[in-house]
XYZ file of C-alpha atoms in Angstrom:
170
model
C 0.000 0.000 0.000
C 3.019 2.297 -0.490
C 2.210 5.538 -2.336
C -1.513 4.908 -2.875
C -3.137 7.259 -5.341
C -6.453 8.448 -6.710
C -6.986 9.971 -10.153
C -10.200 11.064 -11.869
C -10.978 13.109 -14.961
C -13.797 14.971 -16.702
C -14.273 16.593 -20.056
C -15.166 20.277 -19.838
C -16.469 22.558 -22.615
C -13.659 25.135 -22.418
C -10.209 25.240 -24.041
C -7.130 24.447 -21.923
C -6.233 28.125 -21.328
C -9.604 28.795 -19.688
C -9.350 25.641 -17.563
C -5.769 26.495 -16.587
C -6.869 29.874 -15.243
C -9.180 28.060 -12.840
C -7.040 25.097 -11.736
C -3.883 27.146 -11.147
C -5.731 29.151 -8.461
C -4.628 27.597 -5.156
C -7.885 28.687 -3.501
C -9.968 26.598 -5.922
C -10.069 23.406 -3.801
C -11.368 25.326 -0.781
C -14.587 25.960 -2.725
C -15.333 22.234 -2.971
C -13.378 20.556 -0.160
C -14.661 19.603 3.269
C -11.069 19.229 4.463
C -9.070 22.128 3.015
C -10.401 25.251 4.711
C -8.098 28.050 3.549
C -4.868 28.755 1.670
C -2.493 31.651 1.183
C 0.747 32.238 -0.682
C 3.943 32.416 1.411
C 7.301 34.151 1.085
C 5.923 36.994 -1.044
C 4.606 34.705 -3.797
C 1.583 36.103 -5.602
C 0.791 33.269 -7.943
C 1.830 29.875 -9.196
C 5.445 29.408 -10.222
C 7.785 26.479 -9.694
C 9.177 26.635 -6.170
C 6.492 28.981 -4.825
C 5.073 27.922 -1.484
C 1.633 28.219 0.043
C 0.083 27.381 3.371
C -3.081 25.347 3.775
C -5.302 24.979 6.824
C -7.174 21.707 7.053
C -9.827 20.128 9.229
C -10.960 16.513 9.464
C -13.382 14.932 11.920
C -10.884 12.225 12.939
C -7.643 14.219 12.679
C -8.641 17.630 13.971
C -7.100 20.792 12.536
C -3.640 21.230 11.078
C -1.497 23.328 8.790
C 0.545 22.213 5.821
C 2.968 24.004 3.558
C 2.940 23.110 -0.125
C 5.510 23.777 -2.796
C 4.688 24.104 -6.487
C 6.481 21.376 -8.427
C 5.205 22.019 -11.955
C 3.577 25.055 -13.494
C 3.346 24.352 -17.206
C 0.624 26.596 -18.588
C -1.875 25.450 -19.828
C -1.250 21.752 -19.205
C 0.085 20.890 -15.724
C -0.084 22.325 -12.223
C 1.243 20.185 -9.371
C 2.395 20.655 -5.808
C 3.915 18.700 -2.930
C 2.311 18.911 0.509
C 4.946 19.142 3.234
C 4.871 18.574 6.972
C 6.646 21.848 7.759
C 5.412 21.815 11.373
C 6.437 18.224 12.148
C 2.904 17.017 12.893
C 3.714 13.480 11.715
C 7.457 13.299 12.400
C 10.444 15.556 11.884
C 9.567 18.865 10.186
C 10.073 18.538 6.460
C 10.464 21.118 3.708
C 11.903 18.894 0.977
C 9.354 17.941 -1.717
C 11.124 14.584 -2.089
C 9.715 13.803 1.368
C 6.163 15.029 0.784
C 3.041 13.932 2.627
C 1.345 13.902 -0.770
C 1.638 15.168 -4.325
C -1.442 16.703 -5.973
C -1.935 17.730 -9.599
C -4.234 19.032 -12.289
C -3.442 18.019 -15.869
C -5.249 19.652 -18.792
C -5.318 18.334 -22.365
C -7.157 19.646 -25.373
C -9.999 17.329 -26.320
C -12.177 18.276 -29.257
C -13.529 21.767 -28.684
C -12.982 21.429 -24.921
C -10.512 19.955 -22.476
C -9.900 16.774 -20.555
C -9.174 17.739 -16.952
C -7.442 15.229 -14.690
C -7.099 15.738 -10.944
C -5.112 13.402 -8.753
C -3.166 12.750 -5.602
C -0.400 10.322 -4.674
C 0.165 9.851 -0.938
C 3.609 9.628 0.579
C 6.370 8.936 0.811
C 6.452 10.638 4.230
C 4.245 9.933 7.204
C 0.825 11.571 7.325
C -2.491 11.258 9.111
C -2.919 7.992 7.233
C 0.248 6.715 8.906
C -1.167 7.562 12.334
C -4.343 5.607 11.595
C -2.329 2.616 10.362
C -0.147 2.783 13.501
C -3.310 2.464 15.608
C -4.752 -0.389 13.523
C -1.868 -2.187 11.793
C -3.956 -5.310 11.243
C -6.463 -3.209 9.247
C -3.981 -1.337 7.029
C -5.723 -2.145 3.751
C -9.100 -1.090 5.165
C -7.664 2.150 6.582
C -5.961 2.999 3.282
C -9.098 2.234 1.281
C -11.180 4.424 3.616
C -8.796 7.354 3.103
C -8.695 6.770 -0.641
C -12.496 6.776 -0.735
C -12.485 10.175 1.034
C -9.956 11.527 -1.440
C -11.857 10.013 -4.388
C -15.008 11.841 -3.247
C -13.097 15.116 -2.768
C -11.513 14.899 -6.212
C -14.875 14.073 -7.810
C -16.500 17.039 -6.031
C -13.744 19.380 -7.208
C -14.005 18.162 -10.801
C -17.794 18.473 -10.722
C -17.537 21.982 -9.260
C -15.113 23.040 -11.992
C -17.233 21.474 -14.724
C -20.409 23.105 -13.396
C -18.696 26.500 -13.193
C -17.624 26.211 -16.845
C -21.016 25.043 -18.154
């Protein structure tokens, strides 16, 4: 169950440039997510660029509230926007600011499809410890069940985000 991931996609009626303008806005997921509550750019960044960092504040019924710091990994207009979520505060182990040791990697990929675009949204967990690791530590005999539960939450969140984007472009 190392590096589990979830990926989903939709076709939207707008060209990639219009979709890019939406998905490269770091505040977008807060409109559709139950978990991600707020975000803001850090270190004077004002928009997406490789290496830029932003802070996210999250809330989950079983994990409480926490902060993450993310770093933009790819910013290839109009086709790819991805970021690594880091445990800058050491919530799950030693504080980490190296994207190679991310809690998760998220992305939006946009491809032209007919007169519109195919929009993919995904997440790959790990390799560093996260809230999922804490749950597995508490129930090691139920690791597969715990991972599948978390993946089902993420699957629903990704689907809600894609639906929200598609609806806003309709």
